[in-house]
Coordinates of C-alpha atoms and ligand atoms in Angstrom, one line a residue:
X1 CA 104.0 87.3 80.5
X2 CA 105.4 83.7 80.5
X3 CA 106.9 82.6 77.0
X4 CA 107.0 78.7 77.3
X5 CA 111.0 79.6 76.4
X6 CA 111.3 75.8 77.2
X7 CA 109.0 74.7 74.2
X8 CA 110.7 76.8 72.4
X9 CA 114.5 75.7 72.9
X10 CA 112.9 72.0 72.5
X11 CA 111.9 73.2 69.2
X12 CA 115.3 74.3 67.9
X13 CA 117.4 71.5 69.3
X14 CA 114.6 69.0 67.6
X15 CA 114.7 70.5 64.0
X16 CA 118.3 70.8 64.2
X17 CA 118.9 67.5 65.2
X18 CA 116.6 66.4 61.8
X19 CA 118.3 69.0 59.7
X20 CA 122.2 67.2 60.7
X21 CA 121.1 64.1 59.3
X22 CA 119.3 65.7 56.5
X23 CA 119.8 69.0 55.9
X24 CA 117.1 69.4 52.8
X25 CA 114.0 67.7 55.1
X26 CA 112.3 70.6 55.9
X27 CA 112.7 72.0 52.9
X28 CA 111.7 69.1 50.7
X29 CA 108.6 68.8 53.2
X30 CA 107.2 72.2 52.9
X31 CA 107.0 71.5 49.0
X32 CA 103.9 69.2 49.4
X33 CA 102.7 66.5 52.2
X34 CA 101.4 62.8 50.6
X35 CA 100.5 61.4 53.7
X36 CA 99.1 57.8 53.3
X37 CA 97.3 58.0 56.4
X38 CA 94.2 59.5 58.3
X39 CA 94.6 59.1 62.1
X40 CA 91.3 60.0 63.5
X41 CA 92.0 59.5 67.7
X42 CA 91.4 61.1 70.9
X43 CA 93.0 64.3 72.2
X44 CA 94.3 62.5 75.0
X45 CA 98.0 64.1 75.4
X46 CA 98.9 60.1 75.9
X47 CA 97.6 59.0 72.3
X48 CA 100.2 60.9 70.0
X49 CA 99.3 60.2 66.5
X50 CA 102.7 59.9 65.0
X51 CA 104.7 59.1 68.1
X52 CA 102.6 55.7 68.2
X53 CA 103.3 54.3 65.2
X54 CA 106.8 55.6 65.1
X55 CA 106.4 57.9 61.6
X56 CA 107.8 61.5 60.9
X57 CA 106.3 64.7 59.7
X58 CA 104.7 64.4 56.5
X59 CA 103.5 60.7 57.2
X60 CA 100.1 61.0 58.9
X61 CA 97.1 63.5 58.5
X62 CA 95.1 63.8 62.1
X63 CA 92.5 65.1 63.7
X64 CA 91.7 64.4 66.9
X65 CA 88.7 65.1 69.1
X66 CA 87.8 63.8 72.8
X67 CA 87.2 59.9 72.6
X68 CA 87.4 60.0 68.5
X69 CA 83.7 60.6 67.6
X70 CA 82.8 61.0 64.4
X71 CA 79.7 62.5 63.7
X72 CA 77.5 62.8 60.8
X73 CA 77.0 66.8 61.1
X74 CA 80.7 67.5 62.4
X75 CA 81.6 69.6 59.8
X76 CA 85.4 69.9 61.3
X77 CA 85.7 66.1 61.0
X78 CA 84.0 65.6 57.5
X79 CA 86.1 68.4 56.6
X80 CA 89.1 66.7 57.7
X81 CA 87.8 63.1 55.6
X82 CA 86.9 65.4 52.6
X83 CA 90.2 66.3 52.3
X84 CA 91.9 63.3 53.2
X85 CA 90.0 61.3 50.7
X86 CA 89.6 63.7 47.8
X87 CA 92.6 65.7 47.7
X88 CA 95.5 64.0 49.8
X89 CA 94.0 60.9 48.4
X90 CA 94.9 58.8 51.7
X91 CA 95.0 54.9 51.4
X92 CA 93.4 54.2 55.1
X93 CA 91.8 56.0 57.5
X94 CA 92.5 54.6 61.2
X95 CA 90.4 55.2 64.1
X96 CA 92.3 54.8 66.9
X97 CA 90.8 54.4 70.5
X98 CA 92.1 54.3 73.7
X99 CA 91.6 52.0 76.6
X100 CA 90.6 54.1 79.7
X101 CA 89.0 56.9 77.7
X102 CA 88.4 59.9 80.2
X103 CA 85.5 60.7 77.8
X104 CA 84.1 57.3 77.7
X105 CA 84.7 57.0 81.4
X106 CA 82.7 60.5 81.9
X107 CA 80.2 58.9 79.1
X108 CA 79.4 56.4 81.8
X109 CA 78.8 58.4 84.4
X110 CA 75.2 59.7 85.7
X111 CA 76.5 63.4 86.5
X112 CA 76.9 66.3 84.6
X113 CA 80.5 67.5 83.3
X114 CA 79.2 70.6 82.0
X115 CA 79.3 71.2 77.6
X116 CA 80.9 68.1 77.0
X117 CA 78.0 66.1 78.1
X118 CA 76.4 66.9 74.6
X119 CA 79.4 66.0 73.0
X120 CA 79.3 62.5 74.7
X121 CA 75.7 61.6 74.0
X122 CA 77.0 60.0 71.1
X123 CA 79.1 57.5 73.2
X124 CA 76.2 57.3 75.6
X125 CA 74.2 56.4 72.3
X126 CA 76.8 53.3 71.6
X127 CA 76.1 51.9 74.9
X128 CA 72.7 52.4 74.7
X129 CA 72.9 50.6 71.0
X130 CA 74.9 47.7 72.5
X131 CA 72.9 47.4 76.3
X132 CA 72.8 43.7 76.2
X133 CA 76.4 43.2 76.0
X134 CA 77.3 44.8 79.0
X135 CA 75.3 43.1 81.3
X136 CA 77.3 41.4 84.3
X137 CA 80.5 42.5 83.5
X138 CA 82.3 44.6 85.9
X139 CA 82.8 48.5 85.2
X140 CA 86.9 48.2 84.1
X141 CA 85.1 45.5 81.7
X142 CA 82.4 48.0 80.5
X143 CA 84.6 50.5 79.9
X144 CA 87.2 48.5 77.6
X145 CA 84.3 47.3 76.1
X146 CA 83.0 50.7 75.7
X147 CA 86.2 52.0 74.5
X148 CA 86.1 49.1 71.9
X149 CA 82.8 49.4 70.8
X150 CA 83.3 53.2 70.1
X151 CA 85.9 52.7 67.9
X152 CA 83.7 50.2 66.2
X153 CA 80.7 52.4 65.4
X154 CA 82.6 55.1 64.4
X155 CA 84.3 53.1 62.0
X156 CA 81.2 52.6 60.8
X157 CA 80.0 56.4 60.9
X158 CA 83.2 56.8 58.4
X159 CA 82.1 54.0 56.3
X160 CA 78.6 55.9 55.5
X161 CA 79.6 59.3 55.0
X162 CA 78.6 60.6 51.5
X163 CA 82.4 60.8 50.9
X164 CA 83.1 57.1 51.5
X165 CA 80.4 55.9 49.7
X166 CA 81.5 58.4 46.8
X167 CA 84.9 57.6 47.0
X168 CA 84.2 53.8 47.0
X169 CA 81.5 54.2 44.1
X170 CA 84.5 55.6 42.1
X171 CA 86.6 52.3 42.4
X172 CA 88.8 53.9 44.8
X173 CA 91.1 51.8 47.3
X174 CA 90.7 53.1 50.5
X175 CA 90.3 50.5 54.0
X176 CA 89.1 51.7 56.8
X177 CA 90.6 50.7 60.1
X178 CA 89.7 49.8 63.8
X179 CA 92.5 50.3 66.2
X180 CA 92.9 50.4 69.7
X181 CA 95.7 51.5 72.2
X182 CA 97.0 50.4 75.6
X183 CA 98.2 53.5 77.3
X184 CA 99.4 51.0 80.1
X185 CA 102.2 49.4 77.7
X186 CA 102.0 51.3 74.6
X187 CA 101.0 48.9 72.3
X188 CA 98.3 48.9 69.1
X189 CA 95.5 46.6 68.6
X190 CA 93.6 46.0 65.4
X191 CA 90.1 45.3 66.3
X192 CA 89.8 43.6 62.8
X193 CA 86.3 45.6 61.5
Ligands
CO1 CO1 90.5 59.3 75.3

């Protein structure tokens, strides 16, 4: 049986390293997390929540699915909102895409990838929402656009969940963002939604 020992020895040298300059961290951490932050982004192993915007343990709450969907009957994301709204009480909630999306690439295509093809309807639906804009432009342009115009609606999806509405409704403060990355040089942009 192989044991990832590697991951493992990573581990220990990383909280270590934490725990020399700080030797309560963990500690104080496991007492309660007050993130300010929902991340909602794509699994890609290239789009690391925290990593990206530089902020330790504790900082962010995530979840991540393949090309950060969120759908109105996902009960694993709306579980993930619920919480983040009600009980963390998060300030923002950040969708954060990704130019060249393998999932909005695959969205794009014409054959089948098997399950996952259901789960990208809902990116084939954005395209099919927005048809007129991606007539003439080449298929790198479609697909930034694409990648764009996801993070867009599902900012929007967010923005009309029962929870926002409810959380809104109370006189609560919470902005929802539209960001998207650049795998290619690492850096953020807000879309400004
Ligand atoms: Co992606």
């Amino acid at each position: 049986m192989k044991t990832l020992k590697h991951l493992f020895d990573n581990n220990f040298s990383w909280a270590n390293s934490i725990k020399e300059r700080d030797p309560e961290y963990f500690l104080q951490l496991s007492k309660q997390q007050a993130p300010e932050y929902l991340w909602i982004g794509c699994s890609d192993s290239r789009v690391p929540a925290n990593q990206i915007v530089d902020l330790p343990p504790g900082e962010v709450f995530v979840h991540r699915n393949i090309a950060n969907v969120v759908v109105h009957t996902d009960l694993n994301c709306l579980s993930v909102i619920q919480y983040a709204v009600e009980i963390l009480n998060v300030k923002h909630i950040i969708v954060c895409g990704h130019y060249g999306c393998g999932g909005i690439k695959a969205a794009m295509e014409d054959h089948r990838h098997g399950l996952i093809d259901n789960w990208l309807r809902h990116i084939k639906d954005v395209m099919r929402f927005n048809a007129t804009l991606f007539k003439g432009l080449e298929h790198d342009e479609q697909l930034n656009l694409l990648c764009e115009l996801n993070v867009k609606e599902q900012v929007t999806n967010i923005c009309n969940t029962s929870i926002l509405q409810d959380a809104w409704k109370q006189g609560r403060d919470i902005t929802v963002h539209g960001w998207i990355y650049n795998i290619e040089n690492g850096i953020l942009k807000d879309l400004g939604l």
